[in-house]
Short mmCIF file of C-alpha atoms and ligand atoms in Angstrom, two decimals:
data_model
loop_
_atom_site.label_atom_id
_atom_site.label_comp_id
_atom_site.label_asym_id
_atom_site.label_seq_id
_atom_site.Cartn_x
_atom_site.Cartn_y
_atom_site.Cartn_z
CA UNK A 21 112.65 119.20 56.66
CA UNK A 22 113.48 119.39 60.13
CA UNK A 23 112.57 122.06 62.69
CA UNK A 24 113.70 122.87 66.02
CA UNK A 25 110.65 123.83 68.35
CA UNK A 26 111.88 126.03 71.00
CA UNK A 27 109.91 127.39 74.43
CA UNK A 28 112.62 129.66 76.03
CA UNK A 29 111.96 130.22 79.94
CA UNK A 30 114.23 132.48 82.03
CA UNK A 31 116.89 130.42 82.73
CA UNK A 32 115.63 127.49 80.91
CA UNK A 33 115.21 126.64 76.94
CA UNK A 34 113.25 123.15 75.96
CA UNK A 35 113.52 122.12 72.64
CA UNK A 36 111.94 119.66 70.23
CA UNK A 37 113.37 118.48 66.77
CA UNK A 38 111.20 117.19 64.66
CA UNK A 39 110.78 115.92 61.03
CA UNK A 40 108.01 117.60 59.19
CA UNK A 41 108.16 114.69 56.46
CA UNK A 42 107.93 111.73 58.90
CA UNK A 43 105.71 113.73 61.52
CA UNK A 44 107.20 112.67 64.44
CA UNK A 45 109.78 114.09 67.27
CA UNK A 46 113.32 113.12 66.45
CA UNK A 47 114.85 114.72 69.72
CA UNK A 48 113.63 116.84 72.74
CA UNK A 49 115.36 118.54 76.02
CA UNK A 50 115.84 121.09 78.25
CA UNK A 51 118.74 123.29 78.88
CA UNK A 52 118.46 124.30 82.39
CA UNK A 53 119.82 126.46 85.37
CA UNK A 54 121.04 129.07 81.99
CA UNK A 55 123.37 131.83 83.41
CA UNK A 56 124.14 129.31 87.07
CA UNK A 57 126.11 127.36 88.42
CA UNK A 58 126.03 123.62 87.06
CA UNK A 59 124.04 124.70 83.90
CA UNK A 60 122.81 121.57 82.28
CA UNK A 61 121.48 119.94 79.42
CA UNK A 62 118.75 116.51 79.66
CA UNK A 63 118.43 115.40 76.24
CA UNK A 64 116.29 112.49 74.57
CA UNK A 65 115.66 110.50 71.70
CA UNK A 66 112.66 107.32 71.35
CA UNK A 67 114.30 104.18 71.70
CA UNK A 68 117.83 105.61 72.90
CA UNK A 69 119.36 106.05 76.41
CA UNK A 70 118.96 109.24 78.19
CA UNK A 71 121.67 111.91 77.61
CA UNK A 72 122.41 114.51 80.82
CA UNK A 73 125.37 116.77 80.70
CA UNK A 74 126.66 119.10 82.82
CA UNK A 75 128.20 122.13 80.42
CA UNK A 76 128.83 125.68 81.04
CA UNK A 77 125.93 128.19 79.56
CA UNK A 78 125.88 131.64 80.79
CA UNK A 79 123.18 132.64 78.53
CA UNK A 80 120.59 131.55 75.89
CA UNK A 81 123.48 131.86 73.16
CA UNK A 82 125.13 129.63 74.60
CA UNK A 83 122.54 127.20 75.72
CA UNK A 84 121.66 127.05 71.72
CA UNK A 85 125.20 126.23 70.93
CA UNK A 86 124.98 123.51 73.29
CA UNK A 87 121.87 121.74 72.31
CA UNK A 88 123.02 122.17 68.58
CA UNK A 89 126.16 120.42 69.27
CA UNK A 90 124.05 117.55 71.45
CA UNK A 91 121.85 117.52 68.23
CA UNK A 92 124.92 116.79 66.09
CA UNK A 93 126.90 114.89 68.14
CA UNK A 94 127.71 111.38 66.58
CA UNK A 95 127.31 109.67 70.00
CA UNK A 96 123.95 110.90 70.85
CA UNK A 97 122.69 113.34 68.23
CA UNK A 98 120.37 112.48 65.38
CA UNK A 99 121.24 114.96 62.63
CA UNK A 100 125.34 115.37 61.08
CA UNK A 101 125.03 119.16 60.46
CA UNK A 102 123.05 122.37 61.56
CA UNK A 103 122.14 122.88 58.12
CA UNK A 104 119.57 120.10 58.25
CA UNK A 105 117.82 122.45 60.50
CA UNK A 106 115.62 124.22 57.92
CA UNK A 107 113.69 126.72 60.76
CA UNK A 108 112.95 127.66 64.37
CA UNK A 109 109.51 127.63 65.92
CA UNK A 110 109.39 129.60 69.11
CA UNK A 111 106.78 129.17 71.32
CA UNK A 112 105.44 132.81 72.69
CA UNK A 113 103.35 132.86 75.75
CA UNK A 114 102.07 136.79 74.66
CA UNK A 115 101.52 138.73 71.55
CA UNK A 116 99.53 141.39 72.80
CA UNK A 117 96.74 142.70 70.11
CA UNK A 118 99.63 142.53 68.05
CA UNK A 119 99.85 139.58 66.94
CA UNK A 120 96.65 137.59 65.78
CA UNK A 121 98.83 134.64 63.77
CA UNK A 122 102.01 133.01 63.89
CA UNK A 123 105.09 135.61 62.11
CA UNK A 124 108.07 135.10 60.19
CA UNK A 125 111.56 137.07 62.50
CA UNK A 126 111.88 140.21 60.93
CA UNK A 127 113.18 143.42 63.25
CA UNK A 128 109.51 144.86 62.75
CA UNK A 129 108.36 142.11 64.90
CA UNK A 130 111.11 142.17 67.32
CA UNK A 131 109.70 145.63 67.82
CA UNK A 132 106.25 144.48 68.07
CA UNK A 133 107.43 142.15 70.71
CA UNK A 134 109.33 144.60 73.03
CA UNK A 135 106.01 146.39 73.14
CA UNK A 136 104.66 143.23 74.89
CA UNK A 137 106.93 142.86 77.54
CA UNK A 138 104.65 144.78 79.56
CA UNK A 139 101.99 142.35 79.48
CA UNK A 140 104.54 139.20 80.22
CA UNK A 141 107.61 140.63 81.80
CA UNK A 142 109.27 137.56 82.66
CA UNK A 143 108.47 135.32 79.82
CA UNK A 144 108.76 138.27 77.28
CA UNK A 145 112.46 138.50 78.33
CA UNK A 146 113.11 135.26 78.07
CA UNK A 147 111.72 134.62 74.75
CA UNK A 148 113.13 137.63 73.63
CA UNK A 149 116.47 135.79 74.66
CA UNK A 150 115.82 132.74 73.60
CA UNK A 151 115.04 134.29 69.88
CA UNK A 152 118.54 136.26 70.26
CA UNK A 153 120.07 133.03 71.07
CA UNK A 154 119.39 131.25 68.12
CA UNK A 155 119.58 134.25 65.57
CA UNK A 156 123.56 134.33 67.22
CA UNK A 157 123.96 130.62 67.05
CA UNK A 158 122.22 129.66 64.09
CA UNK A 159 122.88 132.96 61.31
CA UNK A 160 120.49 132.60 58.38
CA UNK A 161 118.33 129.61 60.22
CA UNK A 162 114.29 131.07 59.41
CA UNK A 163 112.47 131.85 62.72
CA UNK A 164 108.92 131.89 63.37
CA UNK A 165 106.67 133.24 66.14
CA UNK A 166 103.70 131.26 67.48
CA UNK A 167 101.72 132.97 70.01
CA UNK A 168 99.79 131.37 72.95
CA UNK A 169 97.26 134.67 72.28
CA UNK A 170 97.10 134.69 68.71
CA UNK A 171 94.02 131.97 68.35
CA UNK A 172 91.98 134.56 70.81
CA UNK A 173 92.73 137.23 68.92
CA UNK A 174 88.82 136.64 67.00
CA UNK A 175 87.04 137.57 70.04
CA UNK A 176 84.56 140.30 69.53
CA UNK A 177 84.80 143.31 71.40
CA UNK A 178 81.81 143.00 74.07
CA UNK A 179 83.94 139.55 75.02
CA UNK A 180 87.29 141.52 75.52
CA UNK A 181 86.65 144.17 77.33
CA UNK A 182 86.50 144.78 80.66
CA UNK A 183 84.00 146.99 82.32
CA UNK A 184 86.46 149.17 82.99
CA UNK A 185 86.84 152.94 82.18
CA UNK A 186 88.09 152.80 78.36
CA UNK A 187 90.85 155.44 79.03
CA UNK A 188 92.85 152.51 80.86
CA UNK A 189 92.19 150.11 78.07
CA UNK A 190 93.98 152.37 75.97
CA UNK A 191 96.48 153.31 78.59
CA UNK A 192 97.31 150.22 79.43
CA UNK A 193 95.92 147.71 77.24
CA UNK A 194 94.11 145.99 79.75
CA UNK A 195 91.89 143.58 77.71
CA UNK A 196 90.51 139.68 77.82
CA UNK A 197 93.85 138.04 75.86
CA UNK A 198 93.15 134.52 77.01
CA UNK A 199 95.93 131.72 76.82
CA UNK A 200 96.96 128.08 75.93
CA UNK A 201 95.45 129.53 72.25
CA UNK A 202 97.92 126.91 70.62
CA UNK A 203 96.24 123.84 72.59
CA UNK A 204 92.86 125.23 71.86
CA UNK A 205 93.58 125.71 68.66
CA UNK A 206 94.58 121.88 67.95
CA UNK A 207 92.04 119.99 69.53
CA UNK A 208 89.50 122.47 68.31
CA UNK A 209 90.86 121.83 64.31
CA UNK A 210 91.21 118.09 65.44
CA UNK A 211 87.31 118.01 66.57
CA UNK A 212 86.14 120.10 62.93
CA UNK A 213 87.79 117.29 61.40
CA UNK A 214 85.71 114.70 63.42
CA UNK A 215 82.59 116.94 62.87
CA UNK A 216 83.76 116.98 58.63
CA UNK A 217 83.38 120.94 58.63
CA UNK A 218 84.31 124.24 60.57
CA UNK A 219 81.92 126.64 59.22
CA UNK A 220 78.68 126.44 61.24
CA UNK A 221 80.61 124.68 64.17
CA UNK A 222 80.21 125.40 67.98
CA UNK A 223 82.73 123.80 70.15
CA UNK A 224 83.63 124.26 73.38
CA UNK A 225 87.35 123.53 74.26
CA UNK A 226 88.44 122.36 77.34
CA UNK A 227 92.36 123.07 78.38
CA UNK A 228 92.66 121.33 82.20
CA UNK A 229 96.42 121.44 83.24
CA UNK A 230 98.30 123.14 86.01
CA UNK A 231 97.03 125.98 84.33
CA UNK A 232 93.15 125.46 83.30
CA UNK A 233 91.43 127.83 80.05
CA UNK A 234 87.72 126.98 78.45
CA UNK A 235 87.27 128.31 74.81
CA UNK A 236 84.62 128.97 72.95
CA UNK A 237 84.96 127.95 68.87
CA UNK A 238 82.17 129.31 66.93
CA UNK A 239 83.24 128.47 63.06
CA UNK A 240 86.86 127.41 63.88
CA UNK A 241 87.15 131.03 65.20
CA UNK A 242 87.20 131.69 69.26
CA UNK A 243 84.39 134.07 70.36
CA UNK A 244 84.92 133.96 74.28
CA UNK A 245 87.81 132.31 76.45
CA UNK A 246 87.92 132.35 80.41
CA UNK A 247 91.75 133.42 80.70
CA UNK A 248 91.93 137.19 80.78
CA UNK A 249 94.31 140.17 81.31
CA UNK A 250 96.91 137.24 82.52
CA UNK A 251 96.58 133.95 83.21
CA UNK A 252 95.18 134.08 86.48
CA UNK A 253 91.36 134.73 85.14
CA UNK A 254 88.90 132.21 84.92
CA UNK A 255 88.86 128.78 86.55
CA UNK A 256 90.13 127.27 89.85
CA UNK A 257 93.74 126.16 89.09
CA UNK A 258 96.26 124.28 90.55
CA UNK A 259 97.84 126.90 92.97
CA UNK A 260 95.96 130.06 90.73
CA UNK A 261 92.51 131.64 92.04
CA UNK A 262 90.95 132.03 88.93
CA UNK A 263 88.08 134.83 88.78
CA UNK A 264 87.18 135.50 92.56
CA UNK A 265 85.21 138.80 93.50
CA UNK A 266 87.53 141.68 92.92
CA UNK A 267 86.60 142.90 96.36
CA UNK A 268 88.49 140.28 98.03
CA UNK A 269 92.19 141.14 96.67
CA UNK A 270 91.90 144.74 98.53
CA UNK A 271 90.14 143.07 101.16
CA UNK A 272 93.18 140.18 101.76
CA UNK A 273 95.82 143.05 101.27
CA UNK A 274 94.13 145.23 104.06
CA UNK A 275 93.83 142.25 106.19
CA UNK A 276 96.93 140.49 105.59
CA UNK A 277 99.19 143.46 104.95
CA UNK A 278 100.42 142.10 101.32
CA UNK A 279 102.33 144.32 99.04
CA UNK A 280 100.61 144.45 95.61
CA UNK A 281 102.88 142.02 94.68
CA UNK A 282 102.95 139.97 97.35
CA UNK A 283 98.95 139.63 96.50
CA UNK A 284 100.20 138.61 93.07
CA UNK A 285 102.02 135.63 93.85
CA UNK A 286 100.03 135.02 96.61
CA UNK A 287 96.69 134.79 94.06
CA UNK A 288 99.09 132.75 91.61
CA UNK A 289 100.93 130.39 94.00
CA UNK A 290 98.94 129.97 97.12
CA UNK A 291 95.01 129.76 95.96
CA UNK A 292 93.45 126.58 93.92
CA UNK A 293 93.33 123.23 94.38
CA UNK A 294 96.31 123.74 96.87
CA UNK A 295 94.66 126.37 98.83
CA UNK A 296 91.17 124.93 99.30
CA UNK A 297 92.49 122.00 99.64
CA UNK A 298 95.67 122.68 102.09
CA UNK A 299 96.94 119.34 99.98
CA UNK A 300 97.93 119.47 97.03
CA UNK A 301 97.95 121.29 93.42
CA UNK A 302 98.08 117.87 91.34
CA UNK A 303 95.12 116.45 90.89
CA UNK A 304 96.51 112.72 91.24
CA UNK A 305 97.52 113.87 94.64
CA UNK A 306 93.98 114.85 95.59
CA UNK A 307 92.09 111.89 93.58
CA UNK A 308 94.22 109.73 96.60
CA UNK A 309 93.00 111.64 99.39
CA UNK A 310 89.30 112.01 98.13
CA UNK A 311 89.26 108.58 97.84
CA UNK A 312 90.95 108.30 101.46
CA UNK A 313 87.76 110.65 102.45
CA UNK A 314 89.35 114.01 102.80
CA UNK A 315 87.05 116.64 102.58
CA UNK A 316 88.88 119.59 101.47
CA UNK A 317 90.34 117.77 98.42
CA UNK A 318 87.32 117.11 97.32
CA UNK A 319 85.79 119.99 97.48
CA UNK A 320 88.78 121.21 95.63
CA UNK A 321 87.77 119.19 93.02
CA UNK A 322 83.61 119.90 93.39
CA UNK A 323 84.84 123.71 92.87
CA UNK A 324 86.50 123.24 89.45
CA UNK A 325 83.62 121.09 88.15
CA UNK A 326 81.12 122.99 88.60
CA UNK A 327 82.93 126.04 87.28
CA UNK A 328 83.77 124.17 83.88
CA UNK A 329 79.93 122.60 84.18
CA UNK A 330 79.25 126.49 84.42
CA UNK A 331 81.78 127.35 81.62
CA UNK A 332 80.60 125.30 79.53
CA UNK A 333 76.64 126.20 79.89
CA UNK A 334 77.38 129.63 79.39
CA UNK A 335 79.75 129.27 76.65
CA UNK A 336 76.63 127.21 75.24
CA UNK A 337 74.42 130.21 75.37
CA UNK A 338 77.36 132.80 73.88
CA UNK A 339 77.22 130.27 71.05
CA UNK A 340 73.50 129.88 70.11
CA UNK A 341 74.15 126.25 70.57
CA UNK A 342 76.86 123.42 70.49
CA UNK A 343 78.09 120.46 68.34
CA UNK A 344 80.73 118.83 70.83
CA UNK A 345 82.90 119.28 73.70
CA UNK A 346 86.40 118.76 74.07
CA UNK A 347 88.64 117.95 77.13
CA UNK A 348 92.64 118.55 76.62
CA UNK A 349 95.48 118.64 78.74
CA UNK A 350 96.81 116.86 82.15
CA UNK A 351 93.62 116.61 83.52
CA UNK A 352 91.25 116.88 80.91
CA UNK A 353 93.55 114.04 79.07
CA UNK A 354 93.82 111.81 82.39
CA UNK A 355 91.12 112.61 84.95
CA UNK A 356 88.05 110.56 84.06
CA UNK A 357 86.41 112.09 87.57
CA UNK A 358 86.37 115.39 86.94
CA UNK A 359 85.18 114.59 82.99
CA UNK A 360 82.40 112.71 84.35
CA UNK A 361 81.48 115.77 87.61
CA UNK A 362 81.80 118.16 84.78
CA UNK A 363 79.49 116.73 82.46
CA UNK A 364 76.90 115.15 85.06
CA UNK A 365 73.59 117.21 84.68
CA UNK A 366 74.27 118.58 81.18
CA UNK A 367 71.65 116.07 79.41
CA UNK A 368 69.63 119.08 78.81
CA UNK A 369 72.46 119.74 76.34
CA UNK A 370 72.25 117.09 74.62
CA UNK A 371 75.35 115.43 76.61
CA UNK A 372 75.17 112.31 77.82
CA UNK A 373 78.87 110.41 78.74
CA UNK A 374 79.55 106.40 78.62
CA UNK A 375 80.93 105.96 81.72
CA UNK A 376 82.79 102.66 80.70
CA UNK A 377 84.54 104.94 78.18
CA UNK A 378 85.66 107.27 80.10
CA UNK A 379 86.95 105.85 83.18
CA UNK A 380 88.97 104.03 80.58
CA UNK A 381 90.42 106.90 78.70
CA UNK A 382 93.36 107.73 79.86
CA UNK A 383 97.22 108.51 78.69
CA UNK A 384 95.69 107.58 75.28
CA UNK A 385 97.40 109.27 72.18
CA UNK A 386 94.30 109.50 69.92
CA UNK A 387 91.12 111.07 70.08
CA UNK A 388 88.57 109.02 72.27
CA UNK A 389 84.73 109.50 71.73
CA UNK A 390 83.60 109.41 75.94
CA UNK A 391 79.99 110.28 75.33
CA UNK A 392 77.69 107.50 74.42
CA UNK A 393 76.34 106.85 70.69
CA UNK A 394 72.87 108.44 71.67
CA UNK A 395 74.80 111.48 72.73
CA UNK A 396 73.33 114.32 71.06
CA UNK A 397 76.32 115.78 71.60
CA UNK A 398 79.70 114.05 71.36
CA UNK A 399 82.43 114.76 73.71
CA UNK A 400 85.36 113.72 73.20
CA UNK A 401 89.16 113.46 75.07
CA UNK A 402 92.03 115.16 72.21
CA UNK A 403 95.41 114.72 73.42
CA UNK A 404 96.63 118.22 72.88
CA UNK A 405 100.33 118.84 71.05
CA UNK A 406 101.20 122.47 70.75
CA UNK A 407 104.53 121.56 69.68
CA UNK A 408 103.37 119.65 66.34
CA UNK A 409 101.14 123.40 65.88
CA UNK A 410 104.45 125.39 66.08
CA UNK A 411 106.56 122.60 63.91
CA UNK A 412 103.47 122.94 61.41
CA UNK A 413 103.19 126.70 61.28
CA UNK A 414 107.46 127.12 61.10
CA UNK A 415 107.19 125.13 58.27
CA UNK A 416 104.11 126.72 56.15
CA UNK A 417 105.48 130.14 56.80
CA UNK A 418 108.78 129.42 55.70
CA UNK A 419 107.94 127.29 52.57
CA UNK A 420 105.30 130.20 51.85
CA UNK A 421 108.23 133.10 51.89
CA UNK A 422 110.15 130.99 49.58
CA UNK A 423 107.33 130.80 46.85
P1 LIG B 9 100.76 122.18 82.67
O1 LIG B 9 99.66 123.18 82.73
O2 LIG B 9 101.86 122.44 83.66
O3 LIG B 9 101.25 121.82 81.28
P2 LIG B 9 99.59 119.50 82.64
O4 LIG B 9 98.78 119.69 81.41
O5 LIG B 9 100.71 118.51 82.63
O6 LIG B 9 100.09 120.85 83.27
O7 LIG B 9 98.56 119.04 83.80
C1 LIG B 9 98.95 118.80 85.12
C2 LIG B 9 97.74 118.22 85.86
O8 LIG B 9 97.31 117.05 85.18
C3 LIG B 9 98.04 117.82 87.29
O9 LIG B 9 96.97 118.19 88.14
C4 LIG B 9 98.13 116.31 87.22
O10 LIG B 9 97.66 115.72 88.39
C5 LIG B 9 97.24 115.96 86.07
N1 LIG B 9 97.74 114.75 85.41
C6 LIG B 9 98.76 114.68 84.54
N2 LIG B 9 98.97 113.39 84.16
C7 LIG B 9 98.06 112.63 84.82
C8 LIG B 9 97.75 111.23 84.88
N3 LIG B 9 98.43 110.35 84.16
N4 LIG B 9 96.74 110.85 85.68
C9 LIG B 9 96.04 111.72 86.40
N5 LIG B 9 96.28 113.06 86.40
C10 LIG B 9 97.28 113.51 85.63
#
């Protein structure tokens, strides 16, 4: 069976193809610059030559149309017909309270998802496109929902809420909804596999990208994560805040004279590692300069240690306890550094990491051990792969409707 993993931006729609029987990726792309000028698609296959083509697309409909006939091309396609396509897995960055698992297409949940455009306008609309798209180009094809929210869903209510008067909870549904739920989800099933059991588990996940998120994983099920409301909460991130004292947004809009949404993309595009450090938002960028001795990229980097040191402490205590740590992601994956910073100080855990393993963990495809055997606690590096998630789920909920 194949399916075609899809993560619809606004004028953009990557795709993945992959064969459920063989596990691996047959095909992956991006259609880009949807609805412009010069609309494009960048295609790939392992072992093949690159395929770029510049083709109208003046929407997601038509972007679909596109990558299916790239798909099925006999120069550089890998399938003869659509109808190997068995399902569509669309990634969906929120579900609201809506949605606590990954959903079979039916109008119901169309509805369901309108309601949670509020909470992610502009990748709402385009998922909501990108869904339309391949419903129009692909009649009959199954399509599944997986939900960047959906693994958070578990959190108890004291963990959710805000301390906020209720009335606006319920007005406007402002809640903890946390994010990257798909990664956590997979390296946090990967490490109960390592462990031999989820009940009685306590892990704490760590997602370090562009965009950084600690979970909590009590029993396979997430009691606390540090994303919130949006995706701005929690740790330092590349060019994100992450939780500063609310005091200082009104305090920078009085001062600066920003428009609430100037604040917005000001706390989203102008704060983090490239703010503090007036440098950079990629970490590879600042791992140069701190070893070139500049002193604002490094305490760039001192910041977001000791706030996932912190994280993961607390998280520790919300837990009773802990049986391993996990570090994900384009940092957590690569940056042996900020691993070892994170970690330094948390024998009184129980942690203790090899630093021969870890500085030579990198860019690795399986799961590395980086703590040392007398570890009390193992941590470990899980390359994450929310892709293979939504190929998985497309394919259980589809096989399960046609029991
Ligand atoms: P996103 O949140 O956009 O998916 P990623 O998970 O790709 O982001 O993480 C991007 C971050 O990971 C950047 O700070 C980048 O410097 C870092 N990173 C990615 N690959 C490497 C690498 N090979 N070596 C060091 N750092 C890396």
């Amino acid at each position: 069976m194949m399916v075609l993993v899809v993560n619809a931006g606004s004028s953009s729609l990557k795709y993945q193809l992959f064969d459920i029987e063989r596990e691996c990726v047959v095909a992956k792309g991006i259609c880009e610059r949807i609805g412009m000028d010069e609309s494009c698609i960048k295609h790939k296959m392992p072992g093949r030559d690159d395929y770029n083509a510049t083709v109208p697309m003046k929407d997601h409909t038509d972007a679909v149309r596109v990558l299916i006939s790239t798909l099925t091309s006999p120069d550089v396609g890998c399938i003869t017909d659509m109808s190997e396509i068995e399902a569509v897995g669309h990634r969906v960055v929120h579900g609201g309270s809506y949605f606590s698992e990954s959903v079979f297409v039916t109008n119901e949940v169309l509805e369901k998802l309108e309601l949670c455009r509020d909470l992610a306008p502009l990748h709402t609309g385009a998922h909501l496109m990108g869904i339309h798209g391949c419903i129009a180009a692909m009649p009959g094809v199954p399509q599944v929902l997986v939900f960047d929210t959906a693994f958070h869903q578990t959190m108890p209510d004291y963990a959710w809420m805000y301390p906020i008067p209720y009335e606006l909870y319920e007005k406007y549904s402002i809640r903890r909804y946390g994010a990257h739920g798909t990664s956590h989800r997979f390296v946090a099933g990967e490490m109960c596999k390592i462990l031999g059991k989820t009940e009685g588990t306590k892990i704490i996940t760590c997602h370090l990208g562009n965009g950084s998120s600690i979970s909590a994983v009590k029993d396979g099920k997430v009691i606390d994560t540090s994303m919130g409301f949006t995706p701005l909460d929690g740790l330092e991130m590349g060019t994100r805040c992450g939780s500063i004292d609310p005091a200082i947004v009104t305090f920078i809009m009085e001062h600066e004279g920003y428009t609430p949404s100037e604040m917005s993309d000001f706390m989203n595009k102008e704060c983090g590692l490239l703010g503090v450090s007036g440098l950079s938002s990629d970490c590879r960028d600042l791992g140069e300069a701190i070893l070139a001795g500049h002193k604002r990229a490094k305490l760039a980097e001192d910041i977001l240690t000791y706030q996932i040191k912190k994280y993961i402490g607390s998280y520790a205590a919300a837990m009773g306890g802990l049986d391993a740590v996990v570090f994900t992601a384009g940092i957590g994956e690569n940056r042996d550094e900020i691993r070892a910073a994170a970690c330094e100080g948390l024998e009184f855990l129980g942690i203790k990491i090899d630093p021969v393993v870890n500085e030579q963990t990198h860019q690795q495809s399986n799961n590395v051990r980086i703590s040392t055997d007398d570890s009390k606690i193992p941590v470990y590096v899980i390359p994450t792969n929310e892709e293979y998630v939504i190929a998985n789920d497309t394919d259980r909920i589809v096989h399960s409707m046609k029991k």
